[in-house]
mmCIF file of C-alpha atoms and ligand atoms in Angstrom:
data_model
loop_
_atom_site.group_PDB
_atom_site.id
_atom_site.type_symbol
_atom_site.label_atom_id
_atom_site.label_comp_id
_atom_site.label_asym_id
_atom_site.label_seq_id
_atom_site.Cartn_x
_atom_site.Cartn_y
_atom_site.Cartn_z
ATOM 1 C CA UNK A 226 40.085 14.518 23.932
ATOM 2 C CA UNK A 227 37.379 12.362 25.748
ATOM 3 C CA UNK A 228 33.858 12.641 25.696
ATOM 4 C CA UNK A 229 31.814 14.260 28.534
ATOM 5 C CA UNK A 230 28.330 13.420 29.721
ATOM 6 C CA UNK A 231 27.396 16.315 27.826
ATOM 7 C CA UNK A 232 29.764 16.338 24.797
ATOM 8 C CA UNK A 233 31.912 14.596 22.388
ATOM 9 C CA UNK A 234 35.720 14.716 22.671
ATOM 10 C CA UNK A 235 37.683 15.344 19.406
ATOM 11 C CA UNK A 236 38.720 11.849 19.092
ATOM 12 C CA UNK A 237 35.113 10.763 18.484
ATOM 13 C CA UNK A 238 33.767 13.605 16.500
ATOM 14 C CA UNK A 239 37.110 13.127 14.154
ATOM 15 C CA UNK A 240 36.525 9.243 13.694
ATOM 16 C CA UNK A 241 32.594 10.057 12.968
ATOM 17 C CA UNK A 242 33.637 12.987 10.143
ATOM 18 C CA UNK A 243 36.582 10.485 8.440
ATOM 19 C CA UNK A 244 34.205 7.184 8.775
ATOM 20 C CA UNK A 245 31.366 9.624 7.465
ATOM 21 C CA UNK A 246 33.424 11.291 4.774
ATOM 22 C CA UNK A 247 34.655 7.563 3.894
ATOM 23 C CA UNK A 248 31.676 5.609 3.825
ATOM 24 C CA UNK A 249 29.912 7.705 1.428
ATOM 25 C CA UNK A 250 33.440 7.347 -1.053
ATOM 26 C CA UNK A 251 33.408 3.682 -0.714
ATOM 27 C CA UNK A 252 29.618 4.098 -1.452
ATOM 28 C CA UNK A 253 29.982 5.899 -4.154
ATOM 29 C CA UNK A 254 32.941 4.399 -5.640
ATOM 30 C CA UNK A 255 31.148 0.525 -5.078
ATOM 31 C CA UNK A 256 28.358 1.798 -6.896
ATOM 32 C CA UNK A 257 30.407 3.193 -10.101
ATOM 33 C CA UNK A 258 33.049 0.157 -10.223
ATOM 34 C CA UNK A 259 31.192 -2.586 -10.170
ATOM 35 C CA UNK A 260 29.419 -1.480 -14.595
ATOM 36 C CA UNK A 261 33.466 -0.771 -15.452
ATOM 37 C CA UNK A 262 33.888 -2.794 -18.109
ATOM 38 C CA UNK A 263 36.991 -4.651 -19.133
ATOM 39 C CA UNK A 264 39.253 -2.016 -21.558
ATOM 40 C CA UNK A 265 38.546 0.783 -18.782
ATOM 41 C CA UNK A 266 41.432 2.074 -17.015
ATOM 42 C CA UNK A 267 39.949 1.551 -13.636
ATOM 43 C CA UNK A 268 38.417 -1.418 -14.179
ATOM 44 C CA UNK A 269 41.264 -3.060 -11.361
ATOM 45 C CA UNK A 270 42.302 0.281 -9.738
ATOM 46 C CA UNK A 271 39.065 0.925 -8.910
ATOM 47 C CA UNK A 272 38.433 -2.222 -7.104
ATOM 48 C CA UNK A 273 41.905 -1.910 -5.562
ATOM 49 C CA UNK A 274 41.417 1.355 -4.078
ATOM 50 C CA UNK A 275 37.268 0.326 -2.936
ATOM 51 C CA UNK A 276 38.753 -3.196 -1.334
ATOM 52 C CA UNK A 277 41.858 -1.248 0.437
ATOM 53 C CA UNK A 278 40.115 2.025 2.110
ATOM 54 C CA UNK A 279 37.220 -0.214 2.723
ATOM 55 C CA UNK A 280 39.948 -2.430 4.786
ATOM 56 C CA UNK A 281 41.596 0.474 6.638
ATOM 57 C CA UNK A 282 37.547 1.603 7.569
ATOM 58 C CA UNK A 283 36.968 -1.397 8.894
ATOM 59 C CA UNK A 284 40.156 -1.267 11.551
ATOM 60 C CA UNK A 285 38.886 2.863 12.484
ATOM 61 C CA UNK A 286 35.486 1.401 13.266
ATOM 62 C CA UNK A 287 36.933 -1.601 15.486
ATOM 63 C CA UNK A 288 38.587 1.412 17.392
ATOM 64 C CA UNK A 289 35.805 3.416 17.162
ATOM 65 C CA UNK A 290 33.862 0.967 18.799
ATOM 66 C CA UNK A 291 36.773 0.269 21.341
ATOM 67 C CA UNK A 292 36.882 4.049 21.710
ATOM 68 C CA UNK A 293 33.297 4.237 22.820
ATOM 69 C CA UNK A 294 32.926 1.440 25.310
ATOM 70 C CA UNK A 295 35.958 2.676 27.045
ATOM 71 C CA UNK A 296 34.244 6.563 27.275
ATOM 72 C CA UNK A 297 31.291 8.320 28.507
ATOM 73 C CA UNK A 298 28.423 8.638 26.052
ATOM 74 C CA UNK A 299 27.045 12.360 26.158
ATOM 75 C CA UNK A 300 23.605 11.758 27.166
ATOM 76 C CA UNK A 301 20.950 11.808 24.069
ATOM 77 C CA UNK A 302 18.768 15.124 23.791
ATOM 78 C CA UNK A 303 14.838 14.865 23.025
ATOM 79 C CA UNK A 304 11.863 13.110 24.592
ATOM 80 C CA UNK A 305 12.330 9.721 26.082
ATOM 81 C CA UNK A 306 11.241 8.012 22.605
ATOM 82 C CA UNK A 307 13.402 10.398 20.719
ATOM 83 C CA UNK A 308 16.076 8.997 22.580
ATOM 84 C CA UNK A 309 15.140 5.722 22.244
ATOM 85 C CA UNK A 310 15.296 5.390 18.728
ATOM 86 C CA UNK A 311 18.231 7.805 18.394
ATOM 87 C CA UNK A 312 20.098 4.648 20.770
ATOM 88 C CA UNK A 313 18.800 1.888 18.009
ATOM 89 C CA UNK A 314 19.714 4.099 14.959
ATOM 90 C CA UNK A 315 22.831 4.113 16.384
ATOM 91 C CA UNK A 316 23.226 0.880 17.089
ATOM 92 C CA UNK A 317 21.849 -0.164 13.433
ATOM 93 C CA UNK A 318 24.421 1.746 11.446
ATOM 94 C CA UNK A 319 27.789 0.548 13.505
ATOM 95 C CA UNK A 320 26.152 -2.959 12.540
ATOM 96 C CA UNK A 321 25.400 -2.383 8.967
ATOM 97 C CA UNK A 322 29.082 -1.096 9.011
ATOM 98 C CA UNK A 323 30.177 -4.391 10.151
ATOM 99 C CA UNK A 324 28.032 -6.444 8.090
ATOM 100 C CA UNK A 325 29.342 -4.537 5.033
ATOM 101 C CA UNK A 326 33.071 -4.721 6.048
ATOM 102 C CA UNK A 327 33.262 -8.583 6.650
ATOM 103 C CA UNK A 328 30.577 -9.630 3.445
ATOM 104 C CA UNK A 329 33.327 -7.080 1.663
ATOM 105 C CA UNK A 330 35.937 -9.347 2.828
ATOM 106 C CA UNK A 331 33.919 -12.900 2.188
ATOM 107 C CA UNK A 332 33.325 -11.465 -1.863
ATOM 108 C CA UNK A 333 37.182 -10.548 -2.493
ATOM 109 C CA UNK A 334 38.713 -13.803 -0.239
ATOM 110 C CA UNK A 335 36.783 -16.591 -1.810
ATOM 111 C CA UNK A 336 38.761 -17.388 -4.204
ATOM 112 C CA UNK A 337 41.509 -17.942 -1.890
ATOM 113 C CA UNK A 338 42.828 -14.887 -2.797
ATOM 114 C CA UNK A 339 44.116 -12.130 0.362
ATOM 115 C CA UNK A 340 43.383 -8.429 0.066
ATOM 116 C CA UNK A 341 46.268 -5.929 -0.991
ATOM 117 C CA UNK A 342 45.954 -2.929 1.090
ATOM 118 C CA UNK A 343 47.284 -0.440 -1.026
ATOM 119 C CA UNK A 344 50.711 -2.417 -1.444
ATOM 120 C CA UNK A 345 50.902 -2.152 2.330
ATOM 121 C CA UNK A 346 50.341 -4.990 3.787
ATOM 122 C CA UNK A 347 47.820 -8.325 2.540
ATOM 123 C CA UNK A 348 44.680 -9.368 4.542
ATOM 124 C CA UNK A 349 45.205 -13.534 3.976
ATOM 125 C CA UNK A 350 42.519 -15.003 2.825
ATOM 126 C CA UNK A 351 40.666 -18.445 4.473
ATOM 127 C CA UNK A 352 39.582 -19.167 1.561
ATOM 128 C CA UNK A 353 35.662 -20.136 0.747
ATOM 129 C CA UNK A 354 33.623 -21.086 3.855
ATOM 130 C CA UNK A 355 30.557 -21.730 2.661
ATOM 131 C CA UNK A 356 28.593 -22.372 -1.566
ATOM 132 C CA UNK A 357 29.037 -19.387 -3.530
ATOM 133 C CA UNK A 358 30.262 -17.672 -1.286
ATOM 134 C CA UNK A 359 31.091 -14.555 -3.140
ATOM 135 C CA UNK A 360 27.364 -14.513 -5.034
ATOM 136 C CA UNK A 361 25.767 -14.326 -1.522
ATOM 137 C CA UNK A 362 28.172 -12.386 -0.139
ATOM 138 C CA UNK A 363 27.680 -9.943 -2.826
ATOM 139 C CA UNK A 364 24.061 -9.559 -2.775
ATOM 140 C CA UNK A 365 24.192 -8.956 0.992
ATOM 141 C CA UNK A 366 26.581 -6.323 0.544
ATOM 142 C CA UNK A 367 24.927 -4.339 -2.038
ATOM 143 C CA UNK A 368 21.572 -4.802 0.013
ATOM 144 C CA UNK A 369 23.205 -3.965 3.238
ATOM 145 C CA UNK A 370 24.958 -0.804 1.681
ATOM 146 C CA UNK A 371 21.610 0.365 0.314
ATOM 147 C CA UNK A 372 20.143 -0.044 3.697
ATOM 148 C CA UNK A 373 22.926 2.274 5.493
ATOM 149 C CA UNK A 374 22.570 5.053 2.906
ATOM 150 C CA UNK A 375 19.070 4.795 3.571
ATOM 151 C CA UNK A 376 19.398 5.018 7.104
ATOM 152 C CA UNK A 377 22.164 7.443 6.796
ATOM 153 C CA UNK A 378 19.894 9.981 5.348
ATOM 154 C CA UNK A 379 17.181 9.928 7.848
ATOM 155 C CA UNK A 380 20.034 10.277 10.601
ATOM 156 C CA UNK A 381 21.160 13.582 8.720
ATOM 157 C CA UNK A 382 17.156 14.554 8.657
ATOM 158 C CA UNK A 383 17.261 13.912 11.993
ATOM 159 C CA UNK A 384 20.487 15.811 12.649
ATOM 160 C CA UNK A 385 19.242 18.422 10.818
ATOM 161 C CA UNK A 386 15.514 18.524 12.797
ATOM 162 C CA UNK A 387 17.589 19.109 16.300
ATOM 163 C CA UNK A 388 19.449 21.710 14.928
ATOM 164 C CA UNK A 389 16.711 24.042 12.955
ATOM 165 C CA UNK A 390 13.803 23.110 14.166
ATOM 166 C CA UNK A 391 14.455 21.855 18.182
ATOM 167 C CA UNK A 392 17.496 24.692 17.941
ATOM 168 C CA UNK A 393 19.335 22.149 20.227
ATOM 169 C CA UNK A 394 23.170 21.421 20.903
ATOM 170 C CA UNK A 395 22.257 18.085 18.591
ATOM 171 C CA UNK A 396 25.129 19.081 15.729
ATOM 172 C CA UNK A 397 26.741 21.499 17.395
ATOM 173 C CA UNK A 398 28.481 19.068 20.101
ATOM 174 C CA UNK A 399 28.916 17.056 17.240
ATOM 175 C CA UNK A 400 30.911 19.706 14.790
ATOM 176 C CA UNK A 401 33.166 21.061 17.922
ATOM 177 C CA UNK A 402 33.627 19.805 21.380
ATOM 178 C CA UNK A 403 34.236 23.634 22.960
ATOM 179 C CA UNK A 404 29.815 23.882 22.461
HETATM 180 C C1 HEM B 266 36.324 -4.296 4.070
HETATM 181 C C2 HEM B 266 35.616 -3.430 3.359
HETATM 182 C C3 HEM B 266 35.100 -3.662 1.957
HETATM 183 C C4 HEM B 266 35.495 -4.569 1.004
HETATM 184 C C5 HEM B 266 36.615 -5.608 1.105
HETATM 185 C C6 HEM B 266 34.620 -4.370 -0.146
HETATM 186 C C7 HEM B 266 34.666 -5.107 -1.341
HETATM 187 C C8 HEM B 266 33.787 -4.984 -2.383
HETATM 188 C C9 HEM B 266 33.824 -5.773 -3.583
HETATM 189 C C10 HEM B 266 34.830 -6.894 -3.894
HETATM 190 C C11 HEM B 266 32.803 -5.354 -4.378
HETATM 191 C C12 HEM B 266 32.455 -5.872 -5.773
HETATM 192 C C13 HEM B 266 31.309 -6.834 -5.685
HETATM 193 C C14 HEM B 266 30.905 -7.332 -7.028
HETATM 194 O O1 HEM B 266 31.726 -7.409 -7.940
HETATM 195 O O2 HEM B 266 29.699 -7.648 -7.167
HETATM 196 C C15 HEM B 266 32.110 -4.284 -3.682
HETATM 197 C C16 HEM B 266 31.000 -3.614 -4.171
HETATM 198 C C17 HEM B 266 30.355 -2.576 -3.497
HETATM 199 N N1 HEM B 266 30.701 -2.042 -2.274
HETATM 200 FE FE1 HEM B 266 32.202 -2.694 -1.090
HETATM 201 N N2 HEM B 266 33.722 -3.348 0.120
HETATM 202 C C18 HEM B 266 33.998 -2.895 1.407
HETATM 203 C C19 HEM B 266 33.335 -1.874 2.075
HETATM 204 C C20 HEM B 266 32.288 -1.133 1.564
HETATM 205 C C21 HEM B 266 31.638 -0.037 2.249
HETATM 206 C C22 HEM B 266 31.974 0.474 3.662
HETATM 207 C C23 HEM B 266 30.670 0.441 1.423
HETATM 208 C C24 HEM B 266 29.767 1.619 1.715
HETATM 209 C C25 HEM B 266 28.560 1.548 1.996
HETATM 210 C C26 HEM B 266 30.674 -0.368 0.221
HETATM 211 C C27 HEM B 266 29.813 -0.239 -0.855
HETATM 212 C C28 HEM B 266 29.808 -1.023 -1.984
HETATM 213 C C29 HEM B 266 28.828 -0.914 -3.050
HETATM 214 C C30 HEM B 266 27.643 0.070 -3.127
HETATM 215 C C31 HEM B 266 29.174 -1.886 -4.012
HETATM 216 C C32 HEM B 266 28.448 -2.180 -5.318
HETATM 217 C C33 HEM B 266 27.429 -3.265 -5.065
HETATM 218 C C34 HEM B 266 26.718 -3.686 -6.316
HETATM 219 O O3 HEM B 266 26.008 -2.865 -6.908
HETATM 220 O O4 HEM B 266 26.876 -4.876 -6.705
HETATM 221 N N3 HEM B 266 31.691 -1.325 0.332
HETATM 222 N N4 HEM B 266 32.731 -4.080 -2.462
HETATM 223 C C1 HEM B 267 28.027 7.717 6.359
HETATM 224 C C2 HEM B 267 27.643 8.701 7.110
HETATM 225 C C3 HEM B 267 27.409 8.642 8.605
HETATM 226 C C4 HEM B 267 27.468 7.589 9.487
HETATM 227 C C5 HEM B 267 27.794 6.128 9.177
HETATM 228 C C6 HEM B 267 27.146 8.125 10.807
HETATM 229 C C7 HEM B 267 27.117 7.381 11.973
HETATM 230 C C8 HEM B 267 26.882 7.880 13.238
HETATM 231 C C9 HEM B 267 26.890 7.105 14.453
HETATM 232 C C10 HEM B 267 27.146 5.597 14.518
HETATM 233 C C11 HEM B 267 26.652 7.954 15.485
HETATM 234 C C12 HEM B 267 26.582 7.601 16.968
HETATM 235 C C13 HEM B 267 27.835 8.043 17.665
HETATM 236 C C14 HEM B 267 27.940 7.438 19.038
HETATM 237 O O1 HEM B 267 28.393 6.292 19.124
HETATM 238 O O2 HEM B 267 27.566 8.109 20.005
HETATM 239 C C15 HEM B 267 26.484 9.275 14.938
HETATM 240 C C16 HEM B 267 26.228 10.419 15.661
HETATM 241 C C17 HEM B 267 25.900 11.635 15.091
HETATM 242 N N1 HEM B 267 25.892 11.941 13.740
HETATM 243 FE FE1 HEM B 267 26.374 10.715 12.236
HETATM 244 N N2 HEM B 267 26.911 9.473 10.705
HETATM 245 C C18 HEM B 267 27.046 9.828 9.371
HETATM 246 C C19 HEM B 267 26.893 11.080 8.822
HETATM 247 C C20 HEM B 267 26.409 12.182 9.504
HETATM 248 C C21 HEM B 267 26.099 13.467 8.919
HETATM 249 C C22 HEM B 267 26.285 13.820 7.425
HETATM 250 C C23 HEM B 267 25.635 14.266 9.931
HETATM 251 C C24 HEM B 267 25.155 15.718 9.917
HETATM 252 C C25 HEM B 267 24.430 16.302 9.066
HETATM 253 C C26 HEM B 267 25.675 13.509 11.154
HETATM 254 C C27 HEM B 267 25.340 13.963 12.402
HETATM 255 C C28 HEM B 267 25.489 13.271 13.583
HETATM 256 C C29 HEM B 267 25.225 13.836 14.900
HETATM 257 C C30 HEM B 267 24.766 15.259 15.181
HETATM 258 C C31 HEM B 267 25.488 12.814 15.844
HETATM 259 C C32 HEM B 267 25.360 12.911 17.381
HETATM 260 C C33 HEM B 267 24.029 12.395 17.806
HETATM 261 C C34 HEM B 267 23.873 12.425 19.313
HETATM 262 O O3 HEM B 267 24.543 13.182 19.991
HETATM 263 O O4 HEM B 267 23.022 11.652 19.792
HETATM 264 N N3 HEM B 267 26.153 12.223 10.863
HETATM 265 N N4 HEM B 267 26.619 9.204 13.550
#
């Protein structure tokens, strides 16, 4: 269940295949809601179901990040500056992550308005902290999303590298903890 020096446990190769699988859905699903127009069907389901998953996301990286400082890290494979910027990769995405998840919550709470989590249960809202709150907030997390998907698909090049061209463990301890 836990990591080792050398691999993942389940628990953390789960939460990086749901928070993978997820982030590209909210992705896609910001990207397509926010040209609905008015007389579509999904023009406040769509929103609903974005705001909600991207609310439950937020809480499985807050444990994922809890998860990780309590465990091991497998040590990083590849030259010293391989692992280097493997480390601040890394470190870049759980931030844009962040920074997308709370400017997600600043656009939908400044009208004073909380977030309904699929009927579940309502985030409360504080209301507007600062000026247009939800313009800036808005533009930060479009930007910020771009940026990740960016990122994101360098980290899959680079995924991809260790495991065709360096023939390393890279993916594999990633896919299955039993490599
Ligand atoms: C707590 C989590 C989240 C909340 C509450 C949230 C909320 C929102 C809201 C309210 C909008 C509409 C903004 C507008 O009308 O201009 C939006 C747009 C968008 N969201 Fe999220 N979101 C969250 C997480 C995410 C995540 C994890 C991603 C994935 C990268 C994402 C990607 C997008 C994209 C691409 C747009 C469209 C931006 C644009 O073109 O204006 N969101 N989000
Ligand atoms: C939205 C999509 C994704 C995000 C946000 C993401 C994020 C991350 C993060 C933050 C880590 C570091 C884990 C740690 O704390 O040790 C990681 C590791 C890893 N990811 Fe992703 N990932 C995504 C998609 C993918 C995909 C599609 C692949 C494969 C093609 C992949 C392959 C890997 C591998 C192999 C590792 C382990 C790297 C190592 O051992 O140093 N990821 N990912």
């Amino acid at each position: 269940m836990k990591n080792t020096t050398h691999t993942y446990g389940w628990v953390a190769i789960a939460l990086h295949w749901v928070s993978a699988v997820v982030v590209i859905g909210l992705f896609a699903c910001g990207w397509w809601m926010v040209d609905l127009n008015y007389y579509s069907d999904w023009y406040k389901t769509a929103p609903f179901l974005h705001k909600s998953t991207g609310v439950l996301l937020f809480g499985l990286i807050l444990f994922r990040l809890m998860w990780k400082v309590t465990n091991v890290s497998p040590s990083k494979i590849g030259n010293a500056l391989e692992k280097r910027v493997a480390s601040i990769a890394h470190a870049i995405l759980y931030l844009l992550l962040l920074l997308i998840c709370i400017t997600g919550y600043l656009i939908s709470t400044a009208d004073g308005r909380g977030i309904e989590v699929f009927s579940w249960f309502t985030l409360p809202s504080f209301g507007a902290w600062f000026d247009k709150q939800a313009d800036i907030a808005g533009l930060v997390h479009q930007y910020a999303a771009y940026a990740l998907m960016g990122l994101v698909l360098l980290h899959v090049i680079a995924a991809l590298k260790h495991h065709f061209i360096n023939k390393d463990n890279t993916l594999k301890r990633m896919l299955s903890n039993r490599s």
